[in-house]
JSON list of N, CA and C in Angstrom, two decimals:
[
{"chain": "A", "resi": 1, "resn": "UNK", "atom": "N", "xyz": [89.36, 80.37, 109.61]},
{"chain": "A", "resi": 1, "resn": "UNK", "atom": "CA", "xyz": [88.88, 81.73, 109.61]},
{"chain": "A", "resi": 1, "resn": "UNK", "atom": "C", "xyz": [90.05, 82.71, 109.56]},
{"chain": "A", "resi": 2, "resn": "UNK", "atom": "N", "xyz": [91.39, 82.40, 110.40]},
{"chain": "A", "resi": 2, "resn": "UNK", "atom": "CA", "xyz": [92.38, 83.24, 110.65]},
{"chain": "A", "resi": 2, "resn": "UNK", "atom": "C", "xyz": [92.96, 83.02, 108.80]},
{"chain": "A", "resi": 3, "resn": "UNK", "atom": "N", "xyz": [92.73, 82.00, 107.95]},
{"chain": "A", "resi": 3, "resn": "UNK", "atom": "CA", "xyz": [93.83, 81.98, 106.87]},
{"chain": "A", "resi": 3, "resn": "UNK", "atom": "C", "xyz": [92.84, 82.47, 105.94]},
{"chain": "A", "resi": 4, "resn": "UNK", "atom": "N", "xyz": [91.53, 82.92, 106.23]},
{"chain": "A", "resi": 4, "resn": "UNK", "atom": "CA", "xyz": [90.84, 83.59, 105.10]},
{"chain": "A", "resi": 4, "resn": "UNK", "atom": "C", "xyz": [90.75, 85.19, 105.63]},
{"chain": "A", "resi": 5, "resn": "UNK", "atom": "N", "xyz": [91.16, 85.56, 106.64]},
{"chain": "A", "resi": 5, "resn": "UNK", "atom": "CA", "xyz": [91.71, 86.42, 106.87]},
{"chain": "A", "resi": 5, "resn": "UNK", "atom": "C", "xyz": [93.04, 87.41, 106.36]},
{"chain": "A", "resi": 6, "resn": "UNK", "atom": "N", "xyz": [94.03, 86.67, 105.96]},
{"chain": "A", "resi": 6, "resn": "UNK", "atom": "CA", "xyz": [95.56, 86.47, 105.92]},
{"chain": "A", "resi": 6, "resn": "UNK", "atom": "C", "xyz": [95.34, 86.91, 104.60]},
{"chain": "A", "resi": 7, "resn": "UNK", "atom": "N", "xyz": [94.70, 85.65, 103.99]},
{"chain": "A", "resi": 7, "resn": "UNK", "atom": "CA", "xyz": [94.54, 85.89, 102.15]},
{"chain": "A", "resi": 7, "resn": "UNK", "atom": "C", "xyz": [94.25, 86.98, 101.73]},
{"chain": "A", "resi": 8, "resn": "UNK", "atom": "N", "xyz": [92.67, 87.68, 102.09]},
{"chain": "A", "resi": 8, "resn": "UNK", "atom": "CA", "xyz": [91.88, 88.25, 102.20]},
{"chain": "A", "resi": 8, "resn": "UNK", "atom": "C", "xyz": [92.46, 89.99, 102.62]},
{"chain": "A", "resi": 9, "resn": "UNK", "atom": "N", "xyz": [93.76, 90.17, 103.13]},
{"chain": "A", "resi": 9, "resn": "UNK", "atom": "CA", "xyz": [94.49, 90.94, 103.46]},
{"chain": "A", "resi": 9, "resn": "UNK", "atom": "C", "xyz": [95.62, 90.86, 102.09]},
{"chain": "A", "resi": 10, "resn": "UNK", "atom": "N", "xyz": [96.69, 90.47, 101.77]},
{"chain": "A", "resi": 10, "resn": "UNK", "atom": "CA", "xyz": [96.99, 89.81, 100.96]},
{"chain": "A", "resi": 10, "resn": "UNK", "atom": "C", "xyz": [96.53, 90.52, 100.12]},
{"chain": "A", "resi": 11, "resn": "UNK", "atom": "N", "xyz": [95.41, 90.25, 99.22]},
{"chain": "A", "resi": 11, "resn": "UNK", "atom": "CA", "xyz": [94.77, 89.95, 97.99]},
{"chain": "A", "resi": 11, "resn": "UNK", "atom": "C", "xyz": [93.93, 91.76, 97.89]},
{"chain": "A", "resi": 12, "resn": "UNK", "atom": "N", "xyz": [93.53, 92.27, 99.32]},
{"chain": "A", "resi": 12, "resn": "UNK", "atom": "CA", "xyz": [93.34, 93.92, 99.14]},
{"chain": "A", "resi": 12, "resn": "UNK", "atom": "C", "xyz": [94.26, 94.56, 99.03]},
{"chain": "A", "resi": 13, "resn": "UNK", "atom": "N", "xyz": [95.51, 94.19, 99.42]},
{"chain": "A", "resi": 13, "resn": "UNK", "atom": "CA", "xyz": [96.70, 95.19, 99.17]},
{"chain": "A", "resi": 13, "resn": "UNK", "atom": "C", "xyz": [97.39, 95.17, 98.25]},
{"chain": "A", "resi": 14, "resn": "UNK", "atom": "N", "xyz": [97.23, 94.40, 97.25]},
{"chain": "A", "resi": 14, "resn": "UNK", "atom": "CA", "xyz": [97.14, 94.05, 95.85]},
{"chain": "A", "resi": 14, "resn": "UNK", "atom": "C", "xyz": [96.66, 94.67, 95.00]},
{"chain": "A", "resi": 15, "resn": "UNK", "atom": "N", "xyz": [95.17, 94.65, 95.72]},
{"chain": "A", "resi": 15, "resn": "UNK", "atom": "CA", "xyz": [94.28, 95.04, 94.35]},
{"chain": "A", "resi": 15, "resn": "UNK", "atom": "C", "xyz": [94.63, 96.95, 94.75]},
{"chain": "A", "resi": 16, "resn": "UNK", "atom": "N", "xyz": [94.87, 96.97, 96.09]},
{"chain": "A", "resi": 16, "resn": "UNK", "atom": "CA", "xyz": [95.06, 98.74, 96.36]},
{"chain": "A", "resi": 16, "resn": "UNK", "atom": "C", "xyz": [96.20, 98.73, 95.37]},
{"chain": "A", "resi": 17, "resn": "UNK", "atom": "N", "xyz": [97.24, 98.41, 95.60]},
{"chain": "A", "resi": 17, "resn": "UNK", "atom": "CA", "xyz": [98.53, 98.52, 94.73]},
{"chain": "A", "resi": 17, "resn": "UNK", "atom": "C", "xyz": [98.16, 98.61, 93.39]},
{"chain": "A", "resi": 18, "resn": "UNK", "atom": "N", "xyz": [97.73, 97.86, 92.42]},
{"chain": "A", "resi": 18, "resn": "UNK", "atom": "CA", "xyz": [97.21, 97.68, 91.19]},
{"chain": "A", "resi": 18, "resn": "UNK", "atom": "C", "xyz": [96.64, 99.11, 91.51]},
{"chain": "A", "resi": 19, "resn": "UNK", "atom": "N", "xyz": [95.12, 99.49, 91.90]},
{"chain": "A", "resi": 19, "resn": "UNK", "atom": "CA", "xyz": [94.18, 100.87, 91.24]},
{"chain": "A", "resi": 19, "resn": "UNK", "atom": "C", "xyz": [95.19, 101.78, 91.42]},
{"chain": "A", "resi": 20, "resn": "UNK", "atom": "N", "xyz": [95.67, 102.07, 92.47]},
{"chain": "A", "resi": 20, "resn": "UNK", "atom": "CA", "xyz": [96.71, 103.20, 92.67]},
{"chain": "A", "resi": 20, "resn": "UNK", "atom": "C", "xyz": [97.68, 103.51, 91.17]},
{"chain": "A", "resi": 21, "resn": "UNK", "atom": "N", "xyz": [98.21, 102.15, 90.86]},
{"chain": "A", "resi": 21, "resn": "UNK", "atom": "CA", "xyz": [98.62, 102.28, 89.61]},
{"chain": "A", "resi": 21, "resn": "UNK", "atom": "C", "xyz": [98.15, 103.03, 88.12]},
{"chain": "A", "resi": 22, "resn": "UNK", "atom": "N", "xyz": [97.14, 102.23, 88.20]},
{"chain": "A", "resi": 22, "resn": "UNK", "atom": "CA", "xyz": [96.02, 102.51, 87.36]},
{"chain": "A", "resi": 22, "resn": "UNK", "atom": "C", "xyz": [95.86, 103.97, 87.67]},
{"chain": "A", "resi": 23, "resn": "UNK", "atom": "N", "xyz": [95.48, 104.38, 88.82]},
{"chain": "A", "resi": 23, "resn": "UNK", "atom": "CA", "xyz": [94.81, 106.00, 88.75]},
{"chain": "A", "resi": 23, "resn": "UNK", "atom": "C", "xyz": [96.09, 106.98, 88.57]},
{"chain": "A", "resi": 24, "resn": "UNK", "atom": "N", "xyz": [97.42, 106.02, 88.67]},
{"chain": "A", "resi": 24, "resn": "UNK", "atom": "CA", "xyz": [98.37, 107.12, 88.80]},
{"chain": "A", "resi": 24, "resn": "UNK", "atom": "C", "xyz": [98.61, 107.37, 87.00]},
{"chain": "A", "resi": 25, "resn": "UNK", "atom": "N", "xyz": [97.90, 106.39, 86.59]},
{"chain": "A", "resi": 25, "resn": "UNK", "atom": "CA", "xyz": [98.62, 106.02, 85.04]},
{"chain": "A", "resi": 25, "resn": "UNK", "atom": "C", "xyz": [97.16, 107.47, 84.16]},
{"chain": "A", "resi": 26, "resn": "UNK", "atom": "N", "xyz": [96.32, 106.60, 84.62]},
{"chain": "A", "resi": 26, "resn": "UNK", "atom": "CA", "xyz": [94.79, 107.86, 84.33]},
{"chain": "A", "resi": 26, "resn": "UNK", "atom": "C", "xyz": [95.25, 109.63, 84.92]},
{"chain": "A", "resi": 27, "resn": "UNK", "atom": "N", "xyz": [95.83, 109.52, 85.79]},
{"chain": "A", "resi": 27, "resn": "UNK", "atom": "CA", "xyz": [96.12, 111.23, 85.78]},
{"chain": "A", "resi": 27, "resn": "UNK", "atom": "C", "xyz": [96.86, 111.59, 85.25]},
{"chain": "A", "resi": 28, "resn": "UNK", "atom": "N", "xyz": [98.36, 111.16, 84.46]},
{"chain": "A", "resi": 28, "resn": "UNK", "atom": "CA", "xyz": [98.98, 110.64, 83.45]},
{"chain": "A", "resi": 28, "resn": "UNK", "atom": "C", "xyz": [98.14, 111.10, 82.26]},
{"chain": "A", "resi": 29, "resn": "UNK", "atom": "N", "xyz": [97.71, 110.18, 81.86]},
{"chain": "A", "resi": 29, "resn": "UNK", "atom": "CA", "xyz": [97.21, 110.77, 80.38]},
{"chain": "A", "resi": 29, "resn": "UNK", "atom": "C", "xyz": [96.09, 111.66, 80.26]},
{"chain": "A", "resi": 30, "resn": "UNK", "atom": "N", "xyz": [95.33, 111.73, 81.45]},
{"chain": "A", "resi": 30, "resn": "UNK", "atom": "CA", "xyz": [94.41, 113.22, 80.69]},
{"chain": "A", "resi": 30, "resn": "UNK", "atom": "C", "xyz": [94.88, 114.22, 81.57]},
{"chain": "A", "resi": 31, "resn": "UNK", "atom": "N", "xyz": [96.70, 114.28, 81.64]},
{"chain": "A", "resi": 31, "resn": "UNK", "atom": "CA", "xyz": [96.80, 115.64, 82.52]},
{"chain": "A", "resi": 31, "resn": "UNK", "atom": "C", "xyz": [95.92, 116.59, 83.82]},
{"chain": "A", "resi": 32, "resn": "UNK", "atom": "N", "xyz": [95.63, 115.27, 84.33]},
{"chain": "A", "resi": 32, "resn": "UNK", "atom": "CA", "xyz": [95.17, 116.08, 85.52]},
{"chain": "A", "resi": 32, "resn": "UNK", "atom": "C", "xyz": [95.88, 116.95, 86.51]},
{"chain": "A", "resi": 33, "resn": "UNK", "atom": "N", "xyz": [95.92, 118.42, 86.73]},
{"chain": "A", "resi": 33, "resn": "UNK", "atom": "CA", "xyz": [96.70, 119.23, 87.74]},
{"chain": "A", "resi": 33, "resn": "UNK", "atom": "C", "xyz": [97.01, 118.40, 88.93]},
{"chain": "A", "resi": 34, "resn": "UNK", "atom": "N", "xyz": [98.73, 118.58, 89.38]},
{"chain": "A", "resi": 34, "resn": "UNK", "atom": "CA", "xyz": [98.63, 118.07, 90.70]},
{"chain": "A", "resi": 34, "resn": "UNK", "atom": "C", "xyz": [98.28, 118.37, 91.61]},
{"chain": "A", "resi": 35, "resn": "UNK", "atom": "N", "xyz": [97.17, 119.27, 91.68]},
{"chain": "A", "resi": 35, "resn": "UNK", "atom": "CA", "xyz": [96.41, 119.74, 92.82]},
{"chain": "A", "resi": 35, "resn": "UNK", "atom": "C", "xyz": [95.36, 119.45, 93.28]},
{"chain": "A", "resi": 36, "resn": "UNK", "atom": "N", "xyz": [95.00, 118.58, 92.10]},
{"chain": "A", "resi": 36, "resn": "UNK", "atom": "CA", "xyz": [93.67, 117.36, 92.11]},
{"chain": "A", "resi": 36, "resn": "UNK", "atom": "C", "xyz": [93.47, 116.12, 92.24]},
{"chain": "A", "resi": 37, "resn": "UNK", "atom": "N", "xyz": [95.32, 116.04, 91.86]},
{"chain": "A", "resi": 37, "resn": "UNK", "atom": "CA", "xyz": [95.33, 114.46, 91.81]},
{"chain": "A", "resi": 37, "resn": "UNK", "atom": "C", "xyz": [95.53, 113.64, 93.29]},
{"chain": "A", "resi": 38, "resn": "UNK", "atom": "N", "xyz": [95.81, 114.72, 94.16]},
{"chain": "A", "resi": 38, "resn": "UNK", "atom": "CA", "xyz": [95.36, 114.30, 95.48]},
{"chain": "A", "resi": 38, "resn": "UNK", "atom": "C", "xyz": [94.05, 113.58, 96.20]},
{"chain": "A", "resi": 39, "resn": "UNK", "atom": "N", "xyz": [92.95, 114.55, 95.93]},
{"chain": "A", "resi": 39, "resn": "UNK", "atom": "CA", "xyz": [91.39, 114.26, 95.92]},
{"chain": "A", "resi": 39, "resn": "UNK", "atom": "C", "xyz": [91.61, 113.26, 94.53]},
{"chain": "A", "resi": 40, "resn": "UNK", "atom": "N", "xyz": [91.38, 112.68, 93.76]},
{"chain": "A", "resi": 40, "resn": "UNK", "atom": "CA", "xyz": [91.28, 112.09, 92.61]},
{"chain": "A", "resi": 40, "resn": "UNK", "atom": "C", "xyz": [91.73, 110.56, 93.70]},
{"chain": "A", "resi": 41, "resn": "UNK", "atom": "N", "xyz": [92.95, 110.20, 93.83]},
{"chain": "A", "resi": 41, "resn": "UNK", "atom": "CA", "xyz": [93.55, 109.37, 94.36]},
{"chain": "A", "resi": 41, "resn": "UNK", "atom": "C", "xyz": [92.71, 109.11, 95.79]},
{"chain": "A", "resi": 42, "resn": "UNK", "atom": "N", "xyz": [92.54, 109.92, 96.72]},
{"chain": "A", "resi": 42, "resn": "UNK", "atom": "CA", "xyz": [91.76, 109.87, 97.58]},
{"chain": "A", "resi": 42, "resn": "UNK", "atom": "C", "xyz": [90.28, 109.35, 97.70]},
{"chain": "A", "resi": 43, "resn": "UNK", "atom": "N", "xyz": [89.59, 109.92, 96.70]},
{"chain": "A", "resi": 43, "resn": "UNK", "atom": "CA", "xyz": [88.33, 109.34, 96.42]},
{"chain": "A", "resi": 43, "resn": "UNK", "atom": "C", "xyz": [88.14, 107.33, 95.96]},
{"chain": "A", "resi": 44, "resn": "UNK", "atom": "N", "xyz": [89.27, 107.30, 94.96]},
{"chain": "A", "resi": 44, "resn": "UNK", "atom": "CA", "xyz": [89.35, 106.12, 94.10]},
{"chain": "A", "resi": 44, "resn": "UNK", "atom": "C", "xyz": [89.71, 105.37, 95.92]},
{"chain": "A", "resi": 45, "resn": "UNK", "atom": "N", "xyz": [90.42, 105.44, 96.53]},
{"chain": "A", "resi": 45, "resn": "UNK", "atom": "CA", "xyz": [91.08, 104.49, 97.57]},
{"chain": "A", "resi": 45, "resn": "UNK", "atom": "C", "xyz": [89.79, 104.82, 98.52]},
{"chain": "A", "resi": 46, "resn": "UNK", "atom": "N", "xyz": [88.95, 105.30, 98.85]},
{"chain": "A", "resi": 46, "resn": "UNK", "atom": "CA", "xyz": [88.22, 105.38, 99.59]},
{"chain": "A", "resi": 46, "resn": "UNK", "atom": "C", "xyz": [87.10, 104.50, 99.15]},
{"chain": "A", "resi": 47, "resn": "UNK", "atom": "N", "xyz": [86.52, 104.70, 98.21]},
{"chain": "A", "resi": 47, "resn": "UNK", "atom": "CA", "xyz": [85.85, 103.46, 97.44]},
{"chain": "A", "resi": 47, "resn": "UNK", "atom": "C", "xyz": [86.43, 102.58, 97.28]},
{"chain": "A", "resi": 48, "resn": "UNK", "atom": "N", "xyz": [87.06, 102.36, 96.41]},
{"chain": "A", "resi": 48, "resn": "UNK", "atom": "CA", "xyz": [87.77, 100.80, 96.65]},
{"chain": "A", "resi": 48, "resn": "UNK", "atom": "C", "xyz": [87.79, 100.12, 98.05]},
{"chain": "A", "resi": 49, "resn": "UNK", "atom": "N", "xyz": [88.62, 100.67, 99.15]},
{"chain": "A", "resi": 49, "resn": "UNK", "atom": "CA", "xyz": [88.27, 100.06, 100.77]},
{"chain": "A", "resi": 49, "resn": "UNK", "atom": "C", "xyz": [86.91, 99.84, 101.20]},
{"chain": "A", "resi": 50, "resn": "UNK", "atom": "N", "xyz": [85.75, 100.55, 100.70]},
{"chain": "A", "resi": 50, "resn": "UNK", "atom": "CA", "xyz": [84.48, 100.35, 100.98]},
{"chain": "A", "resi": 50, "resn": "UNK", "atom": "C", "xyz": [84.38, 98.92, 100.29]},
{"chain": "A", "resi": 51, "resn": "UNK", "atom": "N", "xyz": [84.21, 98.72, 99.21]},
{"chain": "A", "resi": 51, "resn": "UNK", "atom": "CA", "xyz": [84.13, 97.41, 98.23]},
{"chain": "A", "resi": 51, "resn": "UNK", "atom": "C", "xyz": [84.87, 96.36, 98.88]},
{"chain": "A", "resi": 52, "resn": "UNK", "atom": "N", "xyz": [86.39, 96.70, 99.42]},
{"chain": "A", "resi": 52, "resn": "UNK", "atom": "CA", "xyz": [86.51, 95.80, 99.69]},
{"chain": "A", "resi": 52, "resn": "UNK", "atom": "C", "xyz": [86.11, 95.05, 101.29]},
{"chain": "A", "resi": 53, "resn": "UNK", "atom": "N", "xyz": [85.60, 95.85, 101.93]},
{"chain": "A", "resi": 53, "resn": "UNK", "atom": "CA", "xyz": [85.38, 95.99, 103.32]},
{"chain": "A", "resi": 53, "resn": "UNK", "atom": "C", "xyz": [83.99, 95.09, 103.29]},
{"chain": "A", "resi": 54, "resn": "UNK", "atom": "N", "xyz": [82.73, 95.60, 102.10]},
{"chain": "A", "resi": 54, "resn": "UNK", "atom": "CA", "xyz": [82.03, 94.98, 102.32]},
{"chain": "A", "resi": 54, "resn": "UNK", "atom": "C", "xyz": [81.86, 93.55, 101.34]},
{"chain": "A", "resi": 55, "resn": "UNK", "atom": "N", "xyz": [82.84, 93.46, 100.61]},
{"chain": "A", "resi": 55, "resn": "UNK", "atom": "CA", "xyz": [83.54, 92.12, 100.07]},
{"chain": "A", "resi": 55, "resn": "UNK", "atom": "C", "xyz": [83.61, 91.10, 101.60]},
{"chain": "A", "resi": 56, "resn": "UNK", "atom": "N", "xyz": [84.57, 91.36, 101.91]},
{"chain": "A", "resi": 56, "resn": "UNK", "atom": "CA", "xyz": [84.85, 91.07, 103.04]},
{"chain": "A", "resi": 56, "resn": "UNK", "atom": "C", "xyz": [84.17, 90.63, 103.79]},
{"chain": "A", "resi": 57, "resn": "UNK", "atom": "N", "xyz": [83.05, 91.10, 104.53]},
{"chain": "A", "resi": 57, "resn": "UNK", "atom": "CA", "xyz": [81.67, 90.85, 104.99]},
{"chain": "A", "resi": 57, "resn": "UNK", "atom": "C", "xyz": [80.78, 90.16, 104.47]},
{"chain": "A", "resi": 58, "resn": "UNK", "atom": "N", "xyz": [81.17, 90.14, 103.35]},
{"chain": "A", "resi": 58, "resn": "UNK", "atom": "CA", "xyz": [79.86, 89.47, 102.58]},
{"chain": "A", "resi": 58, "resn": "UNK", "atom": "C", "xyz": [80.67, 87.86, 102.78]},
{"chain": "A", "resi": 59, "resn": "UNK", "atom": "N", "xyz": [81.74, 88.04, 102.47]},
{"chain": "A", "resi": 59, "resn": "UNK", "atom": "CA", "xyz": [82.89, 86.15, 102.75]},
{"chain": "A", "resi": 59, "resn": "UNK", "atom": "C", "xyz": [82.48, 85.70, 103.83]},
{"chain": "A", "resi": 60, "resn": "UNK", "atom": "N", "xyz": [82.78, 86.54, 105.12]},
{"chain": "A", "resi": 60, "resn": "UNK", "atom": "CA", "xyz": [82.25, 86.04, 106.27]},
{"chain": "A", "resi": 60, "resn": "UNK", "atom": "C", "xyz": [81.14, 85.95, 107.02]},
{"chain": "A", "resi": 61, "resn": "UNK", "atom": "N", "xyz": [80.26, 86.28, 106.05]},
{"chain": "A", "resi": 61, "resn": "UNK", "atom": "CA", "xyz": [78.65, 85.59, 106.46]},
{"chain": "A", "resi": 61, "resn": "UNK", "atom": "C", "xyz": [78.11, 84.89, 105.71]},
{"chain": "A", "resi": 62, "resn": "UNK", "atom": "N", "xyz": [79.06, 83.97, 105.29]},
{"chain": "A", "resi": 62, "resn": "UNK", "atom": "CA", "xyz": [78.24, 83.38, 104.12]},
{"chain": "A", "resi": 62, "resn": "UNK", "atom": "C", "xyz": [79.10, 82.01, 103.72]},
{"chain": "A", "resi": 63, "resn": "UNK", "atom": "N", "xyz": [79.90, 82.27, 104.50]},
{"chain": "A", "resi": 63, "resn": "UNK", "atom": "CA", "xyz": [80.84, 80.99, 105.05]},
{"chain": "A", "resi": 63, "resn": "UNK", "atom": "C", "xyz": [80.34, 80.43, 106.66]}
]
């Protein structure tokens, strides 16, 4: 349980690293003001942690 934990940690801070990328690359090309790209970035990481939170939950009830 503790090493599907570990992974499972691991493998979200990854995929955070990757979108962050991604959204930094998307405000990038359609010129979004940097006054938005705050909220923009904010929203995307807030969803994503939901997904992965209930990812997460869903592994450990079902194992």
């Amino acid at each position: 349980m503790i090493s599907i934990f570990i992974v499972f940690i691991i493998f979200a801070s990854f995929i955070l690293f990757f979108i962050n990328k991604l959204t930094d690359s998307l405000c990038e090309q359609k010129e979004i003001p940097e006054e938005r790209q705050s909220q923009v970035f904010r929203t995307i990481n807030i969803l994503v942690t939901i997904l992965l939170i209930s990812s997460f939950v869903e592994i450990m009830f079902t194992t």
